[in-house]
Amino acid sequence: MSLQNLRHRRGILLCCCASIALVSPVLAQDAAGTRLSPVIRLPEITLEAAGTDDDATSIVAQEMAVGGKVATSILDTPASVSVITRAEIERRDARTLEDVLQYSAGTITDYYGTDDRNDYFLLRGFQASTYRDGITLGSMRGIREEPLAYDRVEVIRGANSTLFGVADPGGSVNFVTKRPRAERLRDFSATVGSHDRKELGFDVGDVLTPDATLSWRLTGRVKDAAREYDFSRDDAGFLMGGLTWQPSDVTSVSLIVDRLTQDATPNSGGYPRGGDYDRGLFLGEPEFNYLDVARNTATVIVEHDLGGGLTLRSNLRGSNTSDDYGYVYIAGEDGSFPVGRGYIATDGNAEERAGNVILQYDRQLGRIDSSTLAGLEYRDVTSRQTSYFAAATPIDPRDPVYSGRPDSLVPYLDRRGSTTNKAIFAQQNLSLDDRYILTLGARHDRLDLREESFIAGTDSRDDFAETSLRAALTWKATPELSAYASYAESVAPPAIGIEPERGDQYELGVKYAPLGMNALFSAALYDLRKTNITVVNTDTFDRELVGEIRVRGLDLEAKAELTPEVTLTASYSYTDSEVLRSDPVFGIDVTGNEMGSVPNHAASLWVDYRLAGAGARGDMTFGLGARYTGSYFYNTQNNNGRSEAALLLDAAYSYDITESAQLSLNVHNLTDEKHVVGRGSADYYNPGREIALTLRSRF
């Protein structure tokens, strides 16, 4: 019986029973533990376990939770994958999704600096869609996710609509929600830091019944802080409660309810283009700079083993969101004073209902191990958005004088929209002698769109029927080494009257997970193309068509516990983007140009060194990180300048006061490096140095 899908994780493999059931130390649970979710398939045997990897203590993941709709070995997954575990998120004090993704291959983050309405990131040069437990959250939805809510963040690079449905071609980012566990959990933290940051967090849980069939978990955070510019605030709150019922080894039902709020300022206004200004300078309006976000979500996750190799899974989610903001932006060049300004505001709300039902059938057919996946998915979203504009008094950045709130705002957009998506999908995995794995997938989406414009007095409707395919072949050269070739398609979310953007990707990859070491090394070469693309004019906000863009590149990534004292995360990406064909964009010929915000080279390295305690002194861990981003054009027209190549350093230190208490110090942008990361009507700088001190207690 092959052991290659069970990697070494901080300990040896355990053997028990005459049937030789193999259980990893990381997956092992006592009789009271969670018993069904998720199912990890191996040749000839199925493992049922509480979770995929030891996300709380290790930066290395060997399994995926729902990135492929079912738990699966990363070594056998025919795609370029990164998993950022809870341990890594805490170690780097990652407070936003931009922070979480900073050390992942193929990823560019935070290219709009102090525009804090959204998390901005690109995968392989394109936008990427976000998901929660495999169900879509969308792309740049105006909600910054709370990392504390998740055990891990999984990144699948490149086109993959067959797995997740209508999605942007850059890739998919999947958040894996913390669920109740049949064990006692006590985790409390308090943080103080730069910009008057004060924060309290907790994550607690336990069983409710003597037989451990019912368990609960409560996770929360409250933050009182400012941003790095004057007259700012960055307050937030989050509370999530969950119940899990497991009456037997084959059934699990979880209910998770959470509320996320944000009371902040969305934007500094930017800085005159071509200048060099202090990050603390505020060129907006103190009385008109608000970001109010509230989201309520309820999720039900059901898993049931029907026997005979058949497993049922279902994930249902409902949410309602309000997202209101208003700020003043500037538009002007350095030295041409005063610079122009404008008020802009948006009031938005949305209701969403989404869910899926998935059947998985596993069967042994002689030398072939077969796993068949089929499912249905449904999503219905209704939204209302009203956006306003008004001219603002120009301002002199050398001596800013503020003029207050606008007397009136003129609506330039007032619309109500609805989208219904119904999908059917199937995937077939066939493994021959656990050496050759064939993966085939297909998905068909039907979308109905409606948009009412209350300004234009129109009511528009459209519908789309889109099919996406996926095919891959994986070769297990040894139990430690796999290579794959894959083809995958994507269909981006469409708009009424506009053909959906489509992506096609060819990829070759190799992965190595050495036995005897908790590590994973990967490399991937790809050719990704996207057609029917539109770009946004940052001055007029109009959209115009770009015919076809090609991105070719190389992604390298390593995560390894090299010794008991040293852990390493490293990545390098080479990205070559080119507009292959296009009509002129805003009168400018862009054929042959590079894509905006896409550098040719990007690299990162994080190293931790643990110094064991001696005598009364506890363990200490020293961490140092470096992030390199090469130069890139600010827009696809390549006529608005380009960024400087930049190297940023991060650092971390932790001290174990006792077995249950730890003090941590984190410094982002250690040298306070400053450069322009984005340019539209104004310049936006990268975040400055930030320091945080955290006291954490686990017992």
XYZ file of C-alpha atoms in Angstrom:
699
model
C 0.000 0.000 0.000
C 1.408 3.344 -1.069
C 2.129 6.012 1.508
C 2.962 8.883 -0.812
C -0.099 10.965 -0.016
C 0.691 10.925 3.680
C 3.597 13.270 4.141
C 5.743 13.574 7.202
C 4.219 16.171 9.622
C 6.217 16.702 12.759
C 6.113 13.065 13.646
C 6.005 9.462 12.442
C 3.118 7.642 10.794
C 1.002 5.519 13.077
C -0.153 2.042 12.195
C -3.025 0.188 13.788
C -5.662 -2.465 13.082
C -5.433 -5.512 10.884
C -6.704 -3.494 7.924
C -3.625 -1.206 8.251
C -5.557 2.061 8.610
C -3.022 4.876 8.343
C -3.637 8.166 10.136
C -1.278 11.176 10.155
C -0.412 12.627 13.581
C -1.731 15.959 12.375
C -5.062 14.397 11.402
C -5.392 12.135 14.387
C -8.146 12.808 16.915
C -9.371 11.090 20.014
C -12.771 9.438 20.021
C -14.465 12.691 20.925
C -12.950 14.580 17.950
C -14.549 15.742 14.717
C -14.810 12.641 12.585
C -16.038 13.290 9.074
C -14.843 16.523 7.561
C -13.089 16.398 5.231
C -12.430 13.036 3.500
C -8.888 12.516 2.210
C -8.615 9.923 -0.564
C -5.678 7.581 -0.902
C -5.229 4.559 -3.144
C -7.319 1.665 -1.752
C -8.346 3.515 1.420
C -10.335 6.518 2.591
C -9.274 8.580 5.585
C -11.814 10.516 7.619
C -10.290 13.332 9.627
C -10.904 16.557 11.462
C -8.921 18.831 9.211
C -6.348 18.846 6.506
C -3.103 20.055 8.045
C -1.930 21.447 11.351
C -2.777 25.001 10.334
C -2.358 26.355 13.871
C 1.304 25.355 14.240
C 2.812 24.809 10.774
C 3.345 27.031 7.731
C 3.450 23.959 5.465
C 0.224 22.467 4.127
C 0.104 19.177 2.250
C -3.641 18.942 1.724
C -6.313 21.294 0.421
C -9.644 21.716 2.193
C -12.123 22.677 -0.528
C -9.918 24.211 -3.184
C -10.786 21.321 -5.486
C -14.325 21.041 -4.075
C -13.097 18.089 -2.000
C -10.036 17.624 0.187
C -7.087 16.452 -1.873
C -3.326 16.129 -1.731
C -1.566 19.241 -3.063
C 1.085 16.950 -4.537
C -1.615 15.347 -6.714
C -3.426 18.587 -7.594
C -2.728 19.566 -11.232
C -2.530 23.304 -10.552
C -0.205 25.880 -9.023
C -1.319 26.205 -5.397
C -0.418 28.212 -2.290
C -1.859 27.677 1.192
C -1.388 30.343 3.852
C -2.071 28.687 7.191
C -3.296 30.205 10.449
C 0.244 29.874 11.830
C 1.688 31.946 8.987
C -1.071 34.559 9.184
C -0.394 35.104 12.892
C 3.369 34.968 12.505
C 3.346 37.822 9.980
C 0.535 39.762 11.706
C -1.432 39.725 8.432
C -4.465 41.944 9.045
C -5.865 42.175 5.509
C -6.027 39.863 2.528
C -3.336 42.021 0.912
C -1.072 41.182 3.874
C -1.965 37.489 3.697
C -1.021 37.170 0.015
C 2.196 39.233 0.074
C 4.524 36.219 0.209
C 2.705 34.040 -2.366
C 4.019 33.384 -5.866
C 2.389 35.139 -8.809
C 0.704 37.737 -6.597
C 0.868 41.540 -6.687
C -0.926 43.327 -3.834
C -1.766 46.811 -2.587
C -1.245 48.620 -5.891
C -3.635 51.411 -4.848
C -1.893 52.299 -1.593
C -4.136 54.362 0.681
C -7.317 53.493 -1.212
C -8.610 51.226 1.552
C -12.109 50.459 0.294
C -11.043 47.053 -1.000
C -8.278 44.486 -0.933
C -6.393 44.989 -4.209
C -4.470 42.051 -5.626
C -3.662 40.445 -8.963
C -2.827 36.815 -9.693
C -0.820 36.176 -12.831
C -1.589 39.694 -13.994
C -5.376 39.468 -13.748
C -7.975 39.977 -11.075
C -8.923 36.917 -9.037
C -12.248 35.921 -7.537
C -12.697 35.174 -3.847
C -14.585 32.305 -2.215
C -15.615 31.164 1.219
C -15.656 27.400 1.669
C -15.896 26.981 -2.098
C -18.847 29.370 -2.588
C -18.143 32.625 -4.413
C -17.729 35.960 -2.656
C -17.012 37.764 -5.924
C -14.193 40.083 -6.957
C -13.363 43.376 -5.182
C -16.803 43.471 -3.577
C -16.089 46.365 -1.228
C -15.695 44.062 1.782
C -12.294 43.450 3.312
C -12.371 39.951 4.751
C -11.409 39.321 8.383
C -8.424 36.886 8.508
C -9.288 35.856 12.089
C -12.389 34.080 10.756
C -10.407 31.548 8.764
C -8.157 28.573 9.462
C -6.354 29.094 6.172
C -6.427 30.872 2.823
C -5.996 28.744 -0.291
C -4.819 30.191 -3.597
C -5.215 28.408 -6.933
C -3.460 30.340 -9.678
C -4.849 30.609 -13.181
C -8.125 29.875 -14.943
C -10.411 27.367 -13.195
C -14.103 28.116 -13.790
C -14.738 24.373 -14.008
C -14.032 24.125 -10.278
C -15.628 27.326 -9.028
C -17.889 28.695 -11.743
C -17.948 32.188 -13.205
C -14.609 33.671 -12.130
C -11.796 35.987 -13.163
C -8.919 34.191 -14.946
C -6.099 35.202 -12.601
C -7.081 32.571 -10.081
C -9.169 31.823 -7.024
C -8.683 32.719 -3.369
C -10.638 30.467 -1.026
C -11.179 31.221 2.681
C -11.660 28.146 4.894
C -13.936 29.076 7.792
C -13.109 28.089 11.355
C -15.588 25.466 12.536
C -16.381 24.160 16.023
C -14.200 21.266 17.131
C -14.874 18.654 19.752
C -12.151 19.967 22.036
C -11.609 22.800 24.467
C -10.184 25.926 22.841
C -9.103 29.128 24.563
C -7.206 31.782 22.577
C -7.068 35.446 23.638
C -4.962 38.275 22.221
C -4.393 41.994 22.788
C -2.503 44.223 20.360
C -1.235 47.799 20.415
C 0.646 49.459 17.596
C 1.216 52.247 15.135
C -1.537 54.736 14.300
C -3.116 54.336 17.733
C -3.978 50.709 17.032
C -5.731 48.976 19.937
C -7.188 45.543 19.341
C -8.692 42.645 21.297
C -9.366 39.207 19.860
C -10.607 35.830 21.062
C -11.280 32.346 19.725
C -12.949 29.969 22.193
C -14.867 26.713 21.960
C -15.780 23.440 23.640
C -18.210 20.530 23.591
C -21.793 20.972 24.825
C -22.756 17.343 25.407
C -20.990 14.525 27.320
C -20.771 12.376 24.182
C -19.207 15.280 22.231
C -21.831 15.142 19.499
C -22.508 18.875 19.870
C -19.712 21.466 19.978
C -19.517 25.261 19.781
C -17.061 28.001 18.852
C -17.053 31.779 19.277
C -14.542 34.003 17.480
C -14.325 37.783 17.612
C -12.248 40.904 17.293
C -12.709 44.586 18.067
C -10.313 47.243 16.764
C -9.913 50.952 17.508
C -7.280 52.527 15.269
C -6.428 55.186 12.717
C -4.724 55.075 9.339
C -1.363 56.648 8.524
C -2.758 59.979 7.288
C -4.319 62.817 9.309
C -8.033 62.891 10.215
C -8.383 59.123 9.687
C -9.894 56.197 11.549
C -9.808 52.426 11.102
C -12.306 50.914 13.536
C -13.724 47.446 12.966
C -15.643 44.686 14.696
C -16.194 41.005 13.992
C -18.143 38.270 15.786
C -18.684 34.688 14.587
C -20.482 31.878 16.372
C -20.775 28.257 15.311
C -22.428 24.992 16.315
C -21.489 21.561 14.958
C -23.631 18.451 15.433
C -22.051 15.056 14.753
C -24.388 12.302 15.851
C -22.200 9.622 14.238
C -18.965 9.077 12.374
C -20.734 9.578 9.046
C -22.745 12.769 9.612
C -21.762 16.344 10.372
C -23.901 19.494 10.347
C -22.431 22.940 11.111
C -24.221 26.264 11.495
C -22.005 29.367 11.415
C -23.299 32.921 11.861
C -21.118 36.022 11.740
C -21.282 39.812 11.613
C -18.559 42.073 10.229
C -18.534 45.869 10.635
C -16.132 48.604 9.606
C -16.169 52.277 10.550
C -13.209 53.828 8.769
C -11.954 56.366 6.264
C -11.629 55.030 2.712
C -9.011 57.266 1.139
C -6.363 59.911 1.761
C -7.297 61.663 -1.473
C -3.955 60.791 -3.051
C -1.026 63.122 -3.766
C -0.155 65.338 -6.777
C 1.445 63.263 -9.512
C 5.206 63.344 -9.724
C 5.785 64.842 -6.267
C 7.198 63.568 -2.984
C 4.881 64.138 -0.028
C 4.640 62.969 3.551
C 2.247 60.044 3.950
C 0.539 61.862 6.807
C -0.628 64.698 4.539
C -4.395 64.625 4.016
C -5.776 66.379 0.948
C -9.386 65.267 1.245
C -12.026 66.705 3.574
C -12.058 65.736 7.288
C -15.841 66.214 7.384
C -16.439 64.090 4.290
C -14.375 60.919 4.517
C -16.314 57.874 5.670
C -16.503 54.136 5.054
C -19.368 52.299 6.766
C -19.616 48.564 6.124
C -21.868 45.952 7.719
C -22.343 42.335 6.659
C -24.390 39.555 8.264
C -23.829 35.984 7.118
C -25.339 32.611 7.975
C -23.809 29.383 6.646
C -24.892 25.751 6.909
C -22.391 23.012 6.012
C -23.669 19.423 5.794
C -21.608 16.288 5.177
C -22.892 12.707 5.156
C -21.233 9.435 4.194
C -23.947 7.408 2.446
C -21.798 4.272 2.383
C -20.546 2.240 -0.536
C -18.093 4.958 -1.495
C -20.787 7.642 -1.852
C -20.498 10.942 0.057
C -22.877 13.914 0.103
C -21.798 17.486 0.834
C -23.799 20.682 0.848
C -22.911 24.288 1.622
C -25.648 26.925 1.932
C -25.053 30.609 2.657
C -27.144 33.737 2.988
C -25.855 37.249 3.572
C -26.882 40.885 3.500
C -24.424 43.733 3.102
C -24.424 47.509 3.275
C -21.410 49.414 1.954
C -21.467 53.214 2.063
C -18.516 55.519 1.476
C -17.673 59.100 0.599
C -14.369 60.919 0.117
C -12.597 63.630 -1.854
C -10.085 62.704 -4.552
C -7.520 65.028 -6.089
C -6.484 65.407 -9.735
C -3.338 67.306 -10.595
C 0.383 67.465 -11.152
C 3.062 68.413 -8.659
C 3.940 72.111 -8.952
C 0.630 73.054 -10.565
C -1.110 74.452 -7.494
C -3.772 74.447 -6.321
C -4.805 70.967 -7.506
C -8.347 70.110 -8.495
C -10.568 67.962 -6.341
C -13.931 66.224 -6.492
C -16.412 64.706 -4.063
C -17.475 61.124 -4.706
C -19.832 58.903 -2.718
C -21.673 55.607 -3.034
C -24.501 54.024 -1.057
C -24.823 50.311 -1.703
C -26.553 47.246 -0.327
C -26.890 43.654 -1.448
C -28.592 40.408 -0.491
C -27.191 37.062 -1.528
C -28.316 33.453 -1.367
C -25.892 30.787 -2.557
C -25.399 27.077 -2.156
C -24.288 23.818 -3.673
C -24.974 20.098 -3.409
C -22.121 17.741 -4.274
C -22.015 13.959 -4.591
C -18.697 12.132 -4.609
C -18.430 8.481 -5.587
C -15.178 6.571 -4.970
C -14.560 3.118 -6.353
C -11.713 0.696 -6.950
C -11.653 -0.725 -10.492
C -8.789 -3.169 -10.470
C -5.622 -1.142 -10.916
C -7.629 2.072 -11.313
C -8.766 4.200 -8.411
C -11.795 6.227 -9.525
C -13.277 9.340 -7.907
C -16.328 10.930 -9.511
C -17.692 14.309 -8.471
C -21.012 15.791 -9.591
C -22.879 18.773 -8.257
C -25.393 21.561 -8.580
C -24.811 25.187 -7.615
C -27.154 28.139 -7.236
C -26.543 31.815 -6.540
C -28.970 34.716 -6.448
C -27.849 38.298 -5.757
C -29.934 41.475 -5.649
C -28.291 44.859 -5.153
C -28.955 48.583 -5.166
C -26.244 51.180 -5.764
C -26.418 54.957 -5.932
C -23.270 56.980 -6.686
C -22.814 60.736 -6.460
C -20.364 63.390 -7.597
C -19.743 67.089 -6.997
C -16.907 69.506 -7.707
C -14.788 70.407 -4.692
C -12.685 73.469 -3.934
C -9.075 73.075 -5.185
C -6.427 72.679 -2.522
C -2.809 73.727 -2.133
C -0.796 70.813 -0.649
C 1.775 73.279 0.713
C -0.887 74.924 2.894
C -4.094 72.866 2.837
C -7.303 74.690 3.679
C -10.358 72.493 4.031
C -13.814 73.589 2.839
C -16.096 71.042 4.540
C -18.910 68.881 3.266
C -20.518 69.551 -0.123
C -23.697 71.604 -0.272
C -25.223 68.975 -2.543
C -24.266 65.867 -4.469
C -25.491 64.961 -7.946
C -26.278 61.283 -8.590
C -24.559 59.988 -11.710
C -25.541 56.352 -11.186
C -28.660 54.905 -9.578
C -29.357 51.296 -10.373
C -30.870 48.121 -9.048
C -29.530 44.834 -10.291
C -30.083 41.128 -9.915
C -28.088 38.105 -10.993
C -29.160 34.482 -10.893
C -26.640 31.742 -11.613
C -27.555 28.064 -11.957
C -24.798 25.569 -12.647
C -24.153 21.881 -13.047
C -20.633 20.468 -12.887
C -18.769 17.165 -12.920
C -15.205 16.037 -12.424
C -13.605 12.634 -12.929
C -10.284 11.522 -11.440
C -8.753 8.222 -12.545
C -5.538 7.017 -10.899
C -3.655 4.109 -12.477
C -1.395 2.292 -10.008
C -1.157 5.586 -8.124
C 1.333 6.682 -10.796
C -0.797 8.334 -13.473
C -3.762 10.530 -12.565
C -6.171 11.742 -15.252
C -8.417 14.660 -14.307
C -11.343 15.725 -16.489
C -13.912 18.374 -15.629
C -16.803 20.268 -17.169
C -19.196 22.906 -15.925
C -22.205 24.640 -17.435
C -23.460 27.954 -16.054
C -26.701 29.708 -16.893
C -26.888 33.353 -15.851
C -29.857 35.706 -15.880
C -29.102 39.390 -15.411
C -31.357 42.376 -14.887
C -30.472 46.021 -14.338
C -32.794 48.964 -13.763
C -31.348 52.446 -14.205
C -33.465 55.020 -12.390
C -31.598 57.920 -13.997
C -31.863 56.704 -17.593
C -35.296 55.150 -17.014
C -34.246 51.823 -18.544
C -34.829 48.207 -17.579
C -32.325 45.884 -19.257
C -32.104 42.117 -19.196
C -29.716 39.551 -20.585
C -28.893 35.885 -20.213
C -25.826 33.793 -20.849
C -25.082 30.087 -21.146
C -21.391 29.329 -20.674
C -19.470 26.045 -20.583
C -15.948 25.681 -19.221
C -13.644 22.661 -19.446
C -10.610 21.350 -17.631
C -8.211 18.495 -18.374
C -4.972 17.438 -16.714
C -2.565 14.540 -16.456
C -0.400 14.034 -13.377
C 2.586 11.692 -13.270
C 3.763 10.486 -9.866
C 7.417 9.881 -10.730
C 8.091 8.879 -7.116
C 6.060 9.058 -3.912
C 7.761 12.442 -3.348
C 7.721 13.945 -6.847
C 4.867 14.685 -9.244
C 4.643 16.467 -12.586
C 1.538 17.604 -14.422
C 0.242 19.133 -17.624
C -3.105 20.904 -17.627
C -5.566 22.933 -19.669
C -8.221 25.042 -17.956
C -10.826 27.623 -18.968
C -12.478 30.510 -17.177
C -15.531 32.675 -17.747
C -15.505 36.055 -15.977
C -18.704 37.581 -14.546
C -20.553 39.131 -17.532
C -22.348 42.457 -17.894
C -25.566 43.171 -19.777
C -24.896 43.593 -23.483
C -21.217 42.608 -23.179
C -19.804 39.209 -24.039
C -18.219 37.523 -21.011
C -14.458 37.702 -20.740
C -12.956 34.256 -21.278
C -9.640 32.822 -20.209
C -7.641 29.849 -21.485
C -4.578 28.493 -19.729
C -1.964 25.865 -20.524
C 0.319 24.910 -17.645
C 3.212 22.563 -16.908
C 4.221 22.025 -13.306
C 6.268 19.964 -10.902
C 5.963 19.491 -7.117
C 8.285 17.905 -4.598
C 7.399 16.933 -1.019
C 10.436 15.131 0.414
C 9.849 12.333 2.876
C 11.448 13.015 6.230
C 10.901 16.764 5.928
C 7.763 18.856 6.287
C 8.181 20.777 3.052
C 6.633 21.454 -0.332
C 8.459 22.840 -3.386
C 6.660 23.716 -6.618
C 7.314 25.195 -10.052
C 4.906 26.043 -12.863
C 5.175 27.364 -16.424
C 2.009 28.771 -17.957
C 0.454 30.516 -20.937
C -2.729 32.386 -19.968
C -4.901 34.308 -22.426
C -7.937 36.456 -21.842
C -10.286 37.770 -24.528
C -13.117 40.339 -24.560
C -11.322 42.444 -21.959
C -12.367 45.952 -20.947
C -10.264 48.604 -19.217
C -11.351 51.585 -17.120
C -10.252 55.154 -17.814
C -9.194 56.446 -14.384
C -10.105 60.015 -15.367
C -13.565 59.467 -16.897
C -14.376 55.976 -15.483
C -15.569 54.891 -18.953
C -14.886 51.321 -20.086
C -13.387 50.377 -23.434
C -12.578 47.064 -25.063
C -9.197 45.391 -25.233
C -9.376 42.404 -27.574
C -6.883 39.837 -26.261
C -4.114 39.786 -23.682
C -1.543 37.058 -23.174
C 0.431 36.439 -20.005
C 3.262 33.937 -19.929
C 5.260 33.210 -16.871
C 7.002 31.094 -14.279
C 5.976 30.658 -10.637
C 8.332 29.119 -8.059
C 7.420 28.581 -4.422
C 8.897 26.802 -1.417
C 7.579 26.266 2.093
C 9.724 24.195 4.367
C 10.576 23.385 7.954
C 14.263 22.904 7.170
C 15.194 21.982 10.737
C 13.335 22.083 14.057
C 14.729 25.619 14.396
C 14.466 27.059 10.855
C 11.410 27.524 8.630
C 11.355 29.173 5.219
C 8.837 30.611 2.769
C 10.178 31.708 -0.613
C 8.717 32.604 -3.996
C 9.734 33.993 -7.369
C 7.578 34.911 -10.348
C 8.430 35.955 -13.876
C 5.497 37.483 -15.742
C 5.500 38.563 -19.391
C 2.261 40.318 -20.365
C 1.326 41.661 -23.797
C -1.771 43.071 -25.486
C -2.027 40.911 -28.610
C -4.870 42.742 -30.335
C -7.029 45.681 -29.470
C -8.839 48.691 -30.812
C -7.317 51.977 -29.592
C -8.112 52.570 -25.920
C -9.196 56.172 -25.327
C -7.501 57.059 -28.604
C -4.225 55.303 -27.749
C -2.917 52.254 -29.610
C -2.156 49.623 -26.941
C -1.304 46.629 -29.133
C 2.079 45.311 -28.000
C 1.857 47.079 -24.636
C 2.334 45.514 -21.213
C -0.531 45.285 -18.751
C -0.803 47.872 -16.000
C 0.404 46.939 -12.476
C 2.125 43.759 -13.726
C 5.914 43.637 -13.110
C 8.159 41.237 -14.985
C 9.836 40.105 -11.768
C 8.618 39.634 -8.200
C 10.151 37.669 -5.334
C 9.771 37.161 -1.602
C 11.554 35.396 1.238
C 10.623 34.875 4.885
C 12.872 33.006 7.332
C 12.119 32.157 10.966
C 14.759 31.009 13.444
C 13.669 29.505 16.765
C 16.042 29.666 19.717
C 15.090 27.113 22.344
C 14.663 28.330 25.907
C 17.223 27.707 28.614
C 16.636 27.838 32.325
C 14.078 30.500 33.152
C 14.163 31.903 29.607
C 11.457 30.748 27.231
C 11.698 30.024 23.511
C 12.385 32.958 21.193
C 11.677 33.162 17.470
C 13.296 35.677 15.121
C 11.764 36.329 11.716
C 12.874 38.416 8.753
C 11.089 38.871 5.439
C 11.923 40.572 2.142
C 9.515 41.469 -0.685
C 10.816 42.550 -4.089
C 8.539 44.002 -6.765
C 9.959 44.962 -10.147
C 9.009 48.041 -12.126
C 5.627 48.122 -13.910
C 3.484 50.502 -15.961
C 0.624 52.126 -14.059
C -1.891 51.504 -16.867
C -2.329 49.411 -20.000
C -1.936 52.460 -22.208
C 1.651 52.662 -20.853
C 1.394 56.470 -20.982
C 1.105 57.344 -17.280
C 4.591 56.475 -16.098
C 5.873 53.381 -14.339
C 6.787 52.448 -10.808
C 10.240 52.048 -9.366
C 11.491 48.581 -8.478
C 11.244 48.261 -4.711
C 12.524 46.030 -1.905
C 10.598 46.038 1.388
C 11.663 44.340 4.611
C 9.453 42.949 7.381
C 10.501 41.583 10.762
C 9.020 39.607 13.639
C 10.084 38.552 17.117
C 8.250 36.414 19.651
C 9.004 35.290 23.188
C 7.279 32.467 25.039
C 6.632 33.898 28.484
C 5.078 30.638 29.646
C 3.772 27.512 27.938
C 0.458 29.299 27.341
C 1.503 32.955 26.930
C 3.488 34.606 24.155
C 4.615 38.162 23.408
C 5.117 39.090 19.736
C 6.553 42.109 17.954
C 5.917 42.696 14.235
C 7.293 45.419 11.978
C 5.940 45.930 8.462
C 8.150 47.875 6.023
C 11.066 47.929 8.421
C 13.044 50.634 6.573
C 9.989 52.818 5.870
C 10.585 52.544 2.114
C 8.318 54.871 0.112
C 7.411 54.730 -3.574
C 4.413 55.247 -5.852
C 2.456 52.017 -6.303
C -0.484 53.395 -8.289
C -1.220 56.420 -10.420
C -4.533 57.657 -11.758
C -5.649 61.233 -11.279
C -3.198 61.263 -8.342
C -0.269 59.260 -6.935
C -0.701 56.607 -4.247
C 2.186 55.478 -2.025
C 2.837 52.094 -0.479
C 2.070 51.788 3.272
C 4.748 53.129 5.612
C 6.381 51.419 8.569
C 3.969 49.908 11.067
C 4.793 48.312 14.426
C 2.552 46.034 16.473
C 2.999 44.387 19.886
C 0.732 41.427 20.689
C 0.223 39.485 23.892
C -1.445 36.119 23.272
C -2.626 33.439 25.665
C -3.678 29.918 24.657
C -4.824 27.308 27.141
